[in-house]
Tab-separated table of C-alpha atoms in Angstrom:
chain	number	residue	atom	x	y	z
K	86	MET	CA	-34.147	6.926	15.978
K	87	THR	CA	-37.635	5.632	16.605
K	88	ILE	CA	-40.021	4.094	14.145
K	89	THR	CA	-41.961	7.359	14.078
K	90	ASP	CA	-39.030	8.945	12.210
K	91	THR	CA	-40.336	7.959	8.798
K	92	ARG	CA	-40.776	11.302	7.133
K	93	ALA	CA	-41.961	11.423	3.556
K	94	PRO	CA	-41.734	14.521	1.358
K	95	GLU	CA	-44.852	16.627	1.324
K	96	ALA	CA	-47.315	16.124	-1.493
K	97	PRO	CA	-49.022	19.111	-3.145
K	98	SER	CA	-52.282	20.255	-1.669
K	99	GLY	CA	-55.052	18.004	-2.900
K	100	ALA	CA	-52.722	15.129	-3.752
K	101	GLY	CA	-53.651	11.695	-2.528
K	102	THR	CA	-52.270	9.545	0.218
K	103	ARG	CA	-51.618	5.841	0.530
K	104	ASP	CA	-52.307	3.627	3.534
K	105	ILE	CA	-49.398	1.383	4.455
K	106	VAL	CA	-50.783	-1.949	5.602
K	107	ASN	CA	-49.392	-4.508	8.021
K	108	PRO	CA	-49.689	-7.723	5.946
K	109	SER	CA	-49.961	-9.781	9.132
K	110	THR	CA	-53.233	-8.165	10.142
K	111	GLY	CA	-54.485	-6.174	7.163
K	112	GLN	CA	-54.499	-3.085	9.410
K	113	VAL	CA	-53.213	0.357	8.422
K	114	ILE	CA	-49.974	1.266	10.205
K	115	ARG	CA	-49.072	4.540	8.491
K	116	THR	CA	-50.207	6.924	5.775
K	117	VAL	CA	-47.781	8.443	3.270
K	118	PRO	CA	-48.191	10.797	0.316
K	119	GLU	CA	-49.077	9.220	-3.005
K	120	HIS	CA	-46.433	10.831	-5.183
K	121	GLY	CA	-46.777	10.911	-8.943
K	122	ALA	CA	-44.958	12.391	-11.926
K	123	ALA	CA	-44.998	15.968	-10.572
K	124	GLU	CA	-43.343	14.947	-7.309
K	125	VAL	CA	-40.751	12.868	-9.172
K	126	ASP	CA	-39.931	15.926	-11.291
K	127	SER	CA	-39.484	17.994	-8.133
K	128	ALA	CA	-37.298	15.356	-6.483
K	129	VAL	CA	-35.110	14.996	-9.577
K	130	ALA	CA	-34.770	18.777	-9.850
K	131	ALA	CA	-33.687	18.986	-6.210
K	132	ALA	CA	-31.189	16.152	-6.666
K	133	LYS	CA	-29.853	17.777	-9.832
K	134	GLN	CA	-29.399	21.090	-8.047
K	135	ALA	CA	-27.603	19.291	-5.209
K	136	PHE	CA	-25.322	17.613	-7.734
K	137	GLU	CA	-24.530	20.729	-9.721
K	138	SER	CA	-23.868	22.836	-6.629
K	139	ALA	CA	-21.331	20.115	-5.830
K	140	PRO	CA	-21.398	19.835	-2.021
K	141	TRP	CA	-21.175	16.074	-2.392
K	142	ALA	CA	-19.441	15.345	-5.693
K	143	SER	CA	-16.686	17.864	-4.919
K	144	LEU	CA	-15.822	16.317	-1.562
K	145	HIS	CA	-12.466	14.611	-1.536
K	146	PRO	CA	-12.990	10.837	-1.893
K	147	SER	CA	-11.471	10.273	1.548
K	148	GLU	CA	-14.140	12.498	3.101
K	149	ARG	CA	-16.979	10.767	1.241
K	150	SER	CA	-15.514	7.472	2.403
K	151	ARG	CA	-15.567	8.660	6.025
K	152	ILE	CA	-19.209	9.708	5.701
K	153	LEU	CA	-20.138	6.291	4.295
K	154	LEU	CA	-18.450	4.703	7.298
K	155	ARG	CA	-20.495	6.959	9.595
K	156	ILE	CA	-23.670	5.891	7.756
K	157	ALA	CA	-22.738	2.281	8.490
K	158	ASP	CA	-22.208	3.102	12.162
K	159	GLU	CA	-25.531	4.961	12.387
K	160	ILE	CA	-27.416	2.085	10.752
K	161	GLU	CA	-25.717	-0.360	13.093
K	162	ALA	CA	-26.798	1.687	16.099
K	163	SER	CA	-30.382	1.721	14.782
K	164	THR	CA	-30.570	-1.898	13.634
K	165	GLU	CA	-33.023	-3.110	16.269
K	166	GLU	CA	-35.657	-0.503	15.508
K	167	LEU	CA	-35.075	-0.801	11.764
K	168	TYR	CA	-35.542	-4.564	11.662
K	169	ARG	CA	-38.688	-4.327	13.785
K	170	LEU	CA	-40.038	-1.658	11.453
K	171	GLU	CA	-39.291	-3.790	8.416
K	172	ALA	CA	-40.993	-6.815	9.973
K	173	LEU	CA	-44.051	-4.665	10.687
K	174	ASN	CA	-44.110	-3.314	7.145
K	175	ASN	CA	-43.396	-6.376	4.998
K	176	GLY	CA	-44.346	-9.238	7.292
K	177	ARG	CA	-41.031	-11.078	7.449
K	178	PRO	CA	-40.262	-12.608	10.839
K	179	VAL	CA	-37.970	-10.587	13.086
K	180	THR	CA	-35.478	-13.457	13.005
K	181	GLU	CA	-35.097	-12.842	9.254
K	182	THR	CA	-35.171	-9.036	9.295
K	183	ARG	CA	-32.696	-8.935	12.186
K	184	ALA	CA	-30.266	-11.194	10.346
K	185	GLN	CA	-30.649	-9.290	7.090
K	186	LEU	CA	-30.496	-5.730	8.385
K	187	SER	CA	-27.523	-6.508	10.602
K	188	ARG	CA	-25.577	-6.961	7.350
K	189	VAL	CA	-26.651	-3.694	5.719
K	190	PRO	CA	-23.709	-1.696	7.168
K	191	GLU	CA	-21.319	-4.036	5.347
K	192	TRP	CA	-22.311	-2.560	1.965
K	193	PHE	CA	-21.525	0.987	3.049
K	194	ARG	CA	-18.206	-0.094	4.524
K	195	TYR	CA	-17.306	-2.105	1.444
K	196	ASN	CA	-17.993	0.740	-0.966
K	197	ALA	CA	-16.238	3.185	1.353
K	198	GLY	CA	-13.230	0.893	1.124
K	199	LEU	CA	-13.407	0.703	-2.672
K	200	LEU	CA	-13.552	4.484	-2.822
K	201	ALA	CA	-10.599	4.936	-0.478
K	202	ALA	CA	-8.539	2.441	-2.497
K	203	GLN	CA	-9.701	3.553	-5.950
K	204	ARG	CA	-6.970	3.810	-8.590
K	205	THR	CA	-7.105	4.897	-12.175
K	206	ALA	CA	-4.787	3.762	-14.940
K	207	VAL	CA	-1.884	5.309	-16.781
K	208	LEU	CA	-2.109	3.862	-20.287
K	209	PRO	CA	0.746	3.051	-22.673
K	210	SER	CA	1.095	5.460	-25.594
K	211	ASP	CA	3.535	5.655	-28.479
K	212	GLY	CA	5.632	8.791	-28.515
K	213	PRO	CA	5.860	11.715	-26.100
K	214	TYR	CA	2.464	11.350	-24.441
K	215	LEU	CA	1.184	10.849	-20.935
K	216	THR	CA	-2.201	9.124	-21.111
K	217	TYR	CA	-4.247	8.567	-17.990
K	218	GLN	CA	-7.821	8.020	-16.865
K	219	ARG	CA	-10.137	9.747	-14.423
K	220	ARG	CA	-13.537	8.733	-13.109
K	221	ALA	CA	-16.430	11.140	-12.655
K	222	PRO	CA	-19.894	10.740	-11.106
K	223	LEU	CA	-22.818	10.197	-13.444
K	224	GLY	CA	-25.125	12.797	-11.904
K	225	VAL	CA	-28.602	11.964	-10.638
K	226	CYS	CA	-29.299	8.229	-10.248
K	227	GLY	CA	-32.683	6.595	-9.686
K	228	ILE	CA	-33.086	3.543	-7.452
K	229	ILE	CA	-36.340	1.566	-7.523
K	230	THR	CA	-36.592	-1.073	-4.781
K	231	PRO	CA	-39.030	-3.953	-4.128
K	232	PHE	CA	-41.091	-4.900	-1.098
K	233	ASN	CA	-39.273	-8.080	-0.131
K	234	HIS	CA	-35.820	-6.766	0.917
K	235	PRO	CA	-36.353	-2.987	1.072
K	236	MET	CA	-33.340	-1.906	3.121
K	237	LEU	CA	-30.781	-4.437	1.903
K	238	ILE	CA	-31.462	-3.920	-1.797
K	239	LEU	CA	-31.441	-0.147	-1.337
K	240	ALA	CA	-28.104	-0.322	0.502
K	241	ARG	CA	-26.455	-2.284	-2.320
K	242	SER	CA	-27.018	0.475	-4.865
K	243	LEU	CA	-27.190	3.536	-2.636
K	244	SER	CA	-23.787	2.892	-1.073
K	245	ALA	CA	-22.126	2.578	-4.495
K	246	ALA	CA	-23.957	5.592	-5.930
K	247	LEU	CA	-23.027	7.839	-3.004
K	248	ALA	CA	-19.442	6.601	-2.906
K	249	ASN	CA	-18.982	7.797	-6.482
K	250	GLY	CA	-20.356	11.279	-5.762
K	251	ASN	CA	-23.804	10.937	-7.327
K	252	THR	CA	-27.072	12.267	-5.987
K	253	VAL	CA	-29.986	9.855	-5.783
K	254	VAL	CA	-33.773	9.684	-6.067
K	255	VAL	CA	-35.183	6.567	-4.403
K	256	LYS	CA	-38.605	5.111	-5.117
K	257	PRO	CA	-39.296	2.285	-2.684
K	258	SER	CA	-42.136	-0.135	-3.244
K	259	GLU	CA	-45.411	1.609	-2.566
K	260	LEU	CA	-46.149	-1.254	-0.139
K	261	THR	CA	-42.991	-0.982	1.980
K	262	PRO	CA	-41.550	2.554	2.148
K	263	LEU	CA	-41.036	2.803	5.899
K	264	THR	CA	-37.434	1.715	6.397
K	265	THR	CA	-36.391	3.786	3.379
K	266	LEU	CA	-37.976	6.854	4.957
K	267	ALA	CA	-36.344	5.975	8.274
K	268	LEU	CA	-32.969	6.049	6.532
K	269	LEU	CA	-33.242	9.790	5.742
K	270	PRO	CA	-32.485	11.054	9.285
K	271	ILE	CA	-29.673	8.484	9.504
K	272	LEU	CA	-28.052	9.941	6.381
K	273	GLU	CA	-28.483	13.443	7.779
K	274	ARG	CA	-26.807	12.528	11.064
K	275	ALA	CA	-23.928	10.906	9.202
K	276	GLY	CA	-23.214	14.112	7.297
K	277	VAL	CA	-24.811	13.586	3.863
K	278	PRO	CA	-25.683	17.101	2.595
K	279	ASP	CA	-29.282	18.175	2.117
K	280	GLY	CA	-30.793	17.225	-1.227
K	281	VAL	CA	-28.309	14.475	-2.047
K	282	VAL	CA	-30.846	11.706	-1.371
K	283	GLN	CA	-34.509	12.229	-2.270
K	284	VAL	CA	-37.357	9.763	-1.630
K	285	VAL	CA	-40.656	9.590	-3.502
K	286	THR	CA	-43.451	7.413	-2.127
K	287	GLY	CA	-45.523	6.505	-5.122
K	288	ALA	CA	-46.578	3.563	-7.241
K	289	ALA	CA	-46.442	2.831	-10.969
K	290	GLU	CA	-46.759	6.428	-12.146
K	291	ALA	CA	-43.811	7.523	-10.017
K	292	GLY	CA	-41.675	4.601	-11.127
K	293	ARG	CA	-42.470	5.156	-14.776
K	294	ARG	CA	-41.635	8.861	-14.599
K	295	LEU	CA	-38.362	8.158	-12.819
K	296	THR	CA	-37.234	5.733	-15.544
K	297	GLU	CA	-38.268	8.165	-18.290
K	298	HIS	CA	-36.879	11.357	-16.746
K	299	PRO	CA	-34.283	13.021	-19.011
K	300	ASP	CA	-32.108	14.056	-16.051
K	301	ILE	CA	-31.721	10.536	-14.631
K	302	ALA	CA	-28.318	9.196	-15.672
K	303	LYS	CA	-28.739	5.667	-14.341
K	304	ILE	CA	-31.600	3.505	-13.124
K	305	THR	CA	-31.159	0.588	-10.758
K	306	LEU	CA	-34.343	-1.435	-10.580
K	307	THR	CA	-35.364	-4.591	-8.762
K	308	GLY	CA	-38.781	-5.867	-9.759
K	309	GLY	CA	-40.784	-7.873	-12.247
K	310	THR	CA	-39.555	-8.718	-15.728
K	311	GLU	CA	-42.239	-6.695	-17.538
K	312	THR	CA	-41.485	-3.649	-15.394
K	313	GLY	CA	-37.814	-4.079	-16.236
K	314	ARG	CA	-38.576	-4.386	-19.935
K	315	SER	CA	-40.470	-1.080	-19.921
K	316	ALA	CA	-37.710	0.630	-17.962
K	317	ALA	CA	-35.081	-0.705	-20.355
K	318	VAL	CA	-36.908	0.833	-23.319
K	319	ALA	CA	-37.246	4.174	-21.502
K	320	THR	CA	-33.581	4.383	-20.513
K	321	ALA	CA	-32.361	3.183	-23.906
K	322	ARG	CA	-34.111	6.074	-25.637
K	323	ARG	CA	-31.724	8.536	-23.962
K	324	PHE	CA	-28.782	6.132	-23.636
K	325	ALA	CA	-28.946	6.178	-19.836
K	326	ARG	CA	-27.410	3.321	-17.898
K	327	MET	CA	-29.537	0.650	-16.293
K	328	THR	CA	-29.066	-2.257	-13.925
K	329	ALA	CA	-32.047	-4.542	-13.435
K	330	GLU	CA	-32.605	-7.565	-11.229
K	331	LEU	CA	-35.860	-9.075	-12.423
K	332	GLY	CA	-37.778	-12.335	-12.200
K	333	GLY	CA	-36.514	-15.821	-11.573
K	334	LYS	CA	-37.507	-19.464	-11.461
K	335	THR	CA	-34.535	-20.861	-9.612
K	336	PRO	CA	-33.716	-24.555	-10.124
K	337	VAL	CA	-32.229	-26.504	-7.221
K	338	ILE	CA	-30.653	-29.780	-8.397
K	339	VAL	CA	-30.347	-32.568	-5.822
K	340	PHE	CA	-28.144	-35.534	-6.764
K	341	ASP	CA	-28.347	-39.004	-5.281
K	342	ASP	CA	-24.915	-38.821	-3.642
K	343	VAL	CA	-26.267	-36.555	-0.872
K	344	ASP	CA	-28.351	-37.639	2.071
K	345	PRO	CA	-31.947	-36.691	1.124
K	346	ARG	CA	-32.713	-35.454	4.636
K	347	GLU	CA	-29.630	-33.225	4.615
K	348	ALA	CA	-30.517	-31.837	1.199
K	349	ALA	CA	-34.184	-31.292	2.085
K	350	GLU	CA	-33.416	-29.512	5.339
K	351	GLY	CA	-30.775	-27.321	3.726
K	352	ALA	CA	-32.743	-26.563	0.602
K	353	ALA	CA	-35.979	-25.762	2.480
K	354	PHE	CA	-34.434	-22.405	3.335
K	355	SER	CA	-34.289	-21.535	-0.362
K	356	ALA	CA	-37.997	-22.208	-0.824
K	357	PHE	CA	-39.514	-20.733	2.325
K	358	VAL	CA	-37.324	-17.849	3.522
K	359	ALA	CA	-39.208	-14.547	3.085
K	360	ALA	CA	-42.309	-16.717	2.518
K	361	GLY	CA	-40.834	-17.548	-0.876
K	362	GLN	CA	-40.973	-13.893	-1.932
K	363	SER	CA	-37.494	-13.726	-3.356
K	364	CYS	CA	-36.249	-13.622	-6.937
K	365	VAL	CA	-33.787	-16.426	-6.159
K	366	ALA	CA	-36.245	-18.547	-4.170
K	367	GLY	CA	-35.704	-22.251	-4.800
K	368	SER	CA	-38.959	-22.971	-6.564
K	369	ARG	CA	-37.988	-25.886	-8.840
K	370	PHE	CA	-36.432	-28.822	-7.012
K	371	LEU	CA	-34.996	-31.228	-9.566
K	372	VAL	CA	-34.269	-34.425	-7.634
K	373	GLN	CA	-32.519	-37.568	-8.863
K	374	ARG	CA	-34.950	-40.450	-8.944
K	375	ASP	CA	-33.134	-42.750	-6.487
K	376	VAL	CA	-33.589	-40.219	-3.659
K	377	TYR	CA	-36.744	-38.560	-4.955
K	378	ALA	CA	-39.280	-40.203	-2.641
K	379	ALA	CA	-37.132	-39.718	0.454
K	380	PHE	CA	-36.443	-36.073	-0.459
K	381	VAL	CA	-40.168	-35.360	-0.893
K	382	GLU	CA	-40.852	-37.005	2.467
K	383	HIS	CA	-38.248	-34.941	4.308
K	384	LEU	CA	-39.093	-31.662	2.565
K	385	THR	CA	-42.765	-32.235	3.351
K	386	ALA	CA	-41.957	-32.860	7.013
K	387	ARG	CA	-39.876	-29.707	7.172
K	388	ALA	CA	-42.613	-27.620	5.512
K	389	LEU	CA	-45.276	-28.927	7.892
K	390	ALA	CA	-43.079	-28.083	10.882
K	391	ILE	CA	-42.485	-24.435	9.943
K	392	ARG	CA	-44.109	-22.137	12.504
K	393	VAL	CA	-46.338	-19.649	10.693
K	394	GLY	CA	-47.600	-16.642	12.606
K	395	ASP	CA	-46.927	-13.191	14.021
K	396	PRO	CA	-43.670	-11.845	12.507
K	397	THR	CA	-42.892	-9.904	15.685
K	398	ASP	CA	-42.778	-13.134	17.700
K	399	PRO	CA	-39.192	-14.462	17.803
K	400	GLY	CA	-40.608	-17.992	17.613
K	401	THR	CA	-42.241	-17.373	14.217
K	402	GLN	CA	-40.431	-18.883	11.235
K	403	MET	CA	-42.645	-17.626	8.397
K	404	GLY	CA	-44.876	-14.613	8.066
K	405	PRO	CA	-47.535	-13.567	5.551
K	406	LEU	CA	-47.364	-12.708	1.898
K	407	ILE	CA	-47.234	-9.009	1.140
K	408	SER	CA	-50.858	-8.592	0.035
K	409	ALA	CA	-54.170	-10.301	-0.562
K	410	ARG	CA	-53.536	-9.971	-4.284
K	411	GLN	CA	-50.223	-11.811	-4.061
K	412	ARG	CA	-51.783	-14.548	-1.953
K	413	GLY	CA	-54.505	-14.972	-4.541
K	414	LYS	CA	-51.928	-15.367	-7.301
K	415	VAL	CA	-50.054	-18.023	-5.322
K	416	ALA	CA	-53.256	-19.914	-4.502
K	417	ASP	CA	-54.316	-19.885	-8.162
K	418	LEU	CA	-50.983	-21.323	-9.307
K	419	VAL	CA	-51.096	-24.057	-6.655
K	420	ASP	CA	-54.646	-24.924	-7.722
K	421	SER	CA	-53.497	-25.113	-11.340
K	422	GLY	CA	-50.775	-27.593	-10.365
K	423	ARG	CA	-53.309	-29.700	-8.530
K	424	ALA	CA	-55.627	-29.605	-11.545
K	425	GLU	CA	-52.775	-30.684	-13.848
K	426	GLY	CA	-52.168	-33.794	-11.761
K	427	ALA	CA	-49.443	-32.780	-9.308
K	428	ARG	CA	-49.633	-34.001	-5.708
K	429	ILE	CA	-49.835	-31.532	-2.799
K	430	THR	CA	-47.936	-33.107	0.103
K	431	ALA	CA	-47.888	-30.059	2.390
K	432	GLY	CA	-49.857	-26.820	2.583
K	433	GLY	CA	-51.826	-25.729	-0.430
K	434	SER	CA	-54.188	-23.650	1.683
K	435	VAL	CA	-54.556	-20.672	3.994
K	436	PRO	CA	-53.518	-21.547	7.574
K	437	ASP	CA	-56.040	-21.308	10.398
K	438	LEU	CA	-54.845	-18.429	12.587
K	439	ASP	CA	-56.533	-16.606	15.439
K	440	GLY	CA	-57.270	-12.999	16.269
K	441	ASP	CA	-55.915	-10.204	14.093
K	442	LEU	CA	-53.737	-12.698	12.218
K	443	ALA	CA	-56.885	-14.198	10.706
K	444	GLU	CA	-57.121	-11.025	8.594
K	445	GLY	CA	-53.506	-11.272	7.432
K	446	PHE	CA	-52.281	-12.543	4.069
K	447	PHE	CA	-50.848	-15.879	5.167
K	448	TYR	CA	-50.353	-18.985	3.033
K	449	SER	CA	-49.055	-22.296	4.310
K	450	PRO	CA	-45.622	-23.606	3.279
K	451	THR	CA	-46.477	-25.809	0.316
K	452	VAL	CA	-44.798	-28.754	-1.369
K	453	ILE	CA	-45.984	-29.870	-4.814
K	454	ALA	CA	-44.644	-33.286	-5.774
K	455	ASP	CA	-44.813	-35.326	-8.992
K	456	ALA	CA	-44.808	-32.215	-11.155
K	457	THR	CA	-43.558	-32.048	-14.721
K	458	MET	CA	-41.649	-29.375	-16.572
K	459	ARG	CA	-44.707	-28.546	-18.651
K	460	MET	CA	-46.879	-27.506	-15.697
K	461	GLY	CA	-47.440	-23.844	-14.954
K	462	VAL	CA	-46.114	-24.229	-11.396
K	463	ALA	CA	-42.831	-25.481	-12.842
K	464	ARG	CA	-42.452	-22.633	-15.329
K	465	GLU	CA	-43.988	-19.484	-13.842
K	466	GLU	CA	-42.519	-17.420	-11.038
K	467	ILE	CA	-44.780	-18.055	-8.049
K	468	PHE	CA	-43.285	-15.630	-5.498
K	469	GLY	CA	-44.732	-17.503	-2.569
K	470	PRO	CA	-43.860	-20.365	-0.194
K	471	VAL	CA	-44.213	-23.115	-2.786
K	472	ALA	CA	-41.630	-25.794	-3.600
K	473	VAL	CA	-42.242	-27.768	-6.783
K	474	VAL	CA	-40.452	-31.131	-6.907
K	475	ILE	CA	-39.660	-32.890	-10.205
K	476	PRO	CA	-37.670	-36.123	-10.689
K	477	PHE	CA	-34.790	-36.628	-13.105
K	478	ASP	CA	-32.518	-39.540	-14.041
K	479	THR	CA	-29.199	-38.284	-15.414
K	480	GLU	CA	-26.928	-35.298	-14.898
K	481	GLU	CA	-27.432	-34.215	-18.496
K	482	GLU	CA	-31.188	-34.318	-18.051
K	483	ALA	CA	-30.971	-32.230	-14.864
K	484	VAL	CA	-28.909	-29.534	-16.567
K	485	ALA	CA	-31.271	-29.433	-19.536
K	486	MET	CA	-34.256	-29.093	-17.205
K	487	ALA	CA	-32.541	-26.381	-15.181
K	488	ASN	CA	-31.857	-24.357	-18.325
K	489	ASP	CA	-35.337	-24.903	-19.791
K	490	ASN	CA	-36.706	-21.562	-18.618
K	491	PRO	CA	-36.626	-17.937	-19.805
K	492	TYR	CA	-35.056	-16.826	-16.517
K	493	GLY	CA	-31.432	-17.049	-15.430
K	494	LEU	CA	-30.946	-15.422	-12.036
K	495	GLY	CA	-29.824	-18.122	-9.604
K	496	ALA	CA	-29.466	-21.876	-9.191
K	497	GLY	CA	-28.501	-24.404	-6.536
K	498	VAL	CA	-26.656	-27.719	-6.732
K	499	TRP	CA	-26.586	-30.287	-3.935
K	500	THR	CA	-23.883	-32.913	-4.332
K	501	HIS	CA	-20.895	-34.280	-2.412
K	502	ARG	CA	-18.957	-34.930	-5.628
K	503	LEU	CA	-16.563	-32.071	-6.178
K	504	ASP	CA	-16.191	-32.696	-9.900
K	505	ARG	CA	-19.931	-32.877	-10.454
K	506	GLY	CA	-20.648	-29.745	-8.447
K	507	HIS	CA	-18.274	-27.587	-10.479
K	508	ARG	CA	-19.202	-29.207	-13.793
K	509	VAL	CA	-22.924	-28.668	-13.289
K	510	ALA	CA	-22.445	-25.126	-11.961
K	511	ASP	CA	-20.481	-24.362	-15.118
K	512	SER	CA	-23.272	-25.744	-17.319
K	513	ILE	CA	-26.185	-23.882	-15.746
K	514	ARG	CA	-27.141	-20.631	-17.433
K	515	ALA	CA	-27.622	-18.384	-14.425
K	516	GLY	CA	-25.867	-15.372	-12.991
K	517	MET	CA	-25.301	-17.032	-9.599
K	518	VAL	CA	-24.944	-20.680	-8.602
K	519	TRP	CA	-24.638	-22.014	-5.076
K	520	ILE	CA	-23.232	-25.463	-4.305
K	521	ASN	CA	-24.585	-27.070	-1.108
K	522	ASP	CA	-26.018	-23.738	0.027
K	523	HIS	CA	-28.391	-21.046	-1.184
K	524	HIS	CA	-28.811	-17.259	-1.222
K	525	ARG	CA	-25.324	-16.655	0.150
K	526	LEU	CA	-24.302	-13.065	-0.543
K	527	GLU	CA	-21.481	-10.672	0.275
K	528	PRO	CA	-20.850	-7.023	-0.664
K	529	SER	CA	-18.015	-8.222	-2.913
K	530	LEU	CA	-20.143	-10.732	-4.858
K	531	PRO	CA	-21.716	-9.333	-8.061
K	532	TRP	CA	-25.452	-10.027	-7.943
K	533	GLY	CA	-27.547	-10.288	-11.087
K	534	GLY	CA	-28.830	-12.591	-13.786
K	535	ILE	CA	-29.053	-13.196	-17.503
K	536	LYS	CA	-31.867	-13.746	-20.014
K	537	GLU	CA	-35.166	-12.378	-18.655
K	538	SER	CA	-33.724	-12.098	-15.151
K	539	GLY	CA	-32.105	-8.786	-15.953
K	540	ILE	CA	-28.959	-6.945	-16.947
K	541	GLY	CA	-25.932	-5.711	-15.052
K	542	LYS	CA	-24.752	-6.412	-11.535
K	543	ASP	CA	-25.472	-5.103	-8.081
K	544	ALA	CA	-22.680	-5.288	-5.489
K	545	GLY	CA	-19.026	-5.940	-6.140
K	546	ILE	CA	-16.579	-3.696	-7.931
K	547	GLU	CA	-18.640	-4.179	-11.114
K	548	SER	CA	-21.518	-2.247	-9.526
K	549	PHE	CA	-19.208	0.350	-7.988
K	550	ASP	CA	-17.640	1.203	-11.352
K	551	GLU	CA	-21.020	1.457	-13.089
K	552	PHE	CA	-21.885	4.518	-10.977
K	553	SER	CA	-19.165	6.582	-12.637
K	554	TRP	CA	-17.977	7.322	-16.149
K	555	LEU	CA	-14.457	6.960	-17.405
K	556	LYS	CA	-12.566	9.843	-18.962
K	557	THR	CA	-9.272	9.404	-20.833
K	558	VAL	CA	-6.807	12.308	-20.854
K	559	VAL	CA	-3.971	12.462	-23.420
K	560	ALA	CA	-1.219	15.021	-22.712
K	561	ARG	CA	1.574	15.705	-25.198
K	562	ILE	CA	4.782	16.242	-23.221
K	563	ALA	CA	7.305	16.815	-26.045
K	564	PRO	CA	9.104	20.204	-26.095
K	565	ASP	CA	8.457	20.773	-29.819
K	566	SER	CA	5.137	21.630	-31.431
K	567	VAL	CA	3.114	19.766	-34.039
K	568	ASP	CA	2.386	21.472	-37.349
K	569	TRP	CA	0.684	18.918	-39.569
K	570	TYR	CA	-0.048	21.331	-42.433
K	571	GLY	CA	3.411	22.864	-42.270
K	572	GLY	CA	5.038	19.469	-42.782
K	573	ALA	CA	6.159	18.785	-39.199
K	574	GLY	CA	4.862	15.681	-37.518
K	575	THR	CA	3.243	14.106	-40.589
K	576	GLU	CA	4.888	10.749	-40.034
K	577	ARG	CA	1.788	9.589	-38.186
K	578	LEU	CA	-1.852	10.562	-37.864
K	579	ASN	CA	-2.654	11.676	-34.345
């Protein structure tokens, strides 16, 4: 595979196109069709026909499992070109995209393993009955992915959907469709039948139609909270299933029993990886007062030392934001924090870069100290390389501050006290909590939040099971017949 193998479905004559921009330079790197509602309808119809003709759903689970394993092998063989393509498309440094995409095959192997080992239950029944359960695929599933982790987030849901025999329509972010399109020939080589996976390259209209389409049995969406709210209403109208990973404002609590340098250097990853464009980015650092000043000093030093530049350079540690619009939003929020009295100890501006990079959408790693919980920077999702640092005094206060937010996706706790770590993790209202680490994930770990951070789980057996429906079969095995109205068998109501 080469990076030129990024084929999008044809758009009707006269339909528009979209320029795909390298966020490091602002230059166009590819043009794809701008699909809308009509193209979504066509893609869903093709996926439905592929499902109903049953070349995929009717395969024995062991054969589907083998194909998923071949997908993993094909992705592994293509990892270098895929991670370079992703770095070109979304601006993350190749060190990050290499590390992330090298793990993508794990999700296909994990779900292949779940499929191969899948069991259904025989249930206890009174009397002469054999009661058992079967699982069946849902049908056509829609997967809507974001710009920040295009391939990894797609793999989490796609591997589970395919394992269960579904067909799929994927709508990647209109900003970053290239690795999703590059996956199509990989699936073909691995043996996935034609029509089983469809891709539409559109924006809001395409996403809205996919969530509203009457033939979509399940939507998996990663995006903003308002987008998720609209999708939830659309799917609820027809009682379709939905999994949504939405916004976040992740608290990272640092207690005074840890070395502030150790905590700052470890926690910096949570704030600045992916240029802070992650739903679980550590954006609220709640630091116990005795180590507050030292933590701010060390986090500031780490932020100032991060090498910002060309994502294709292996020496680069942070790339650009995805767009000029996103950079403007981040800059406005930082300015609001400054205006409200917070102290900018690092960044807070656009870095001075040369050549083509001067036209990119870069923003310096930023530390905002002496913030309060009432400031906008402490409450709103920034989605940029900005760490907001707030002091606290007691454990109870830290937990209350951590929970004082409408989101509940992730949280971090830094402490060397075992009892405190588990106690605080148990008290935080979030779907995922890391102790002395951040953003750790595995195919077996259910990923998802509560409150306005979404519903349902990606990854893990919880996600796998949500891509099928459960059927209960009750078989009467007694030799005699039942004649309720003739007086036989009236000792109980069936």
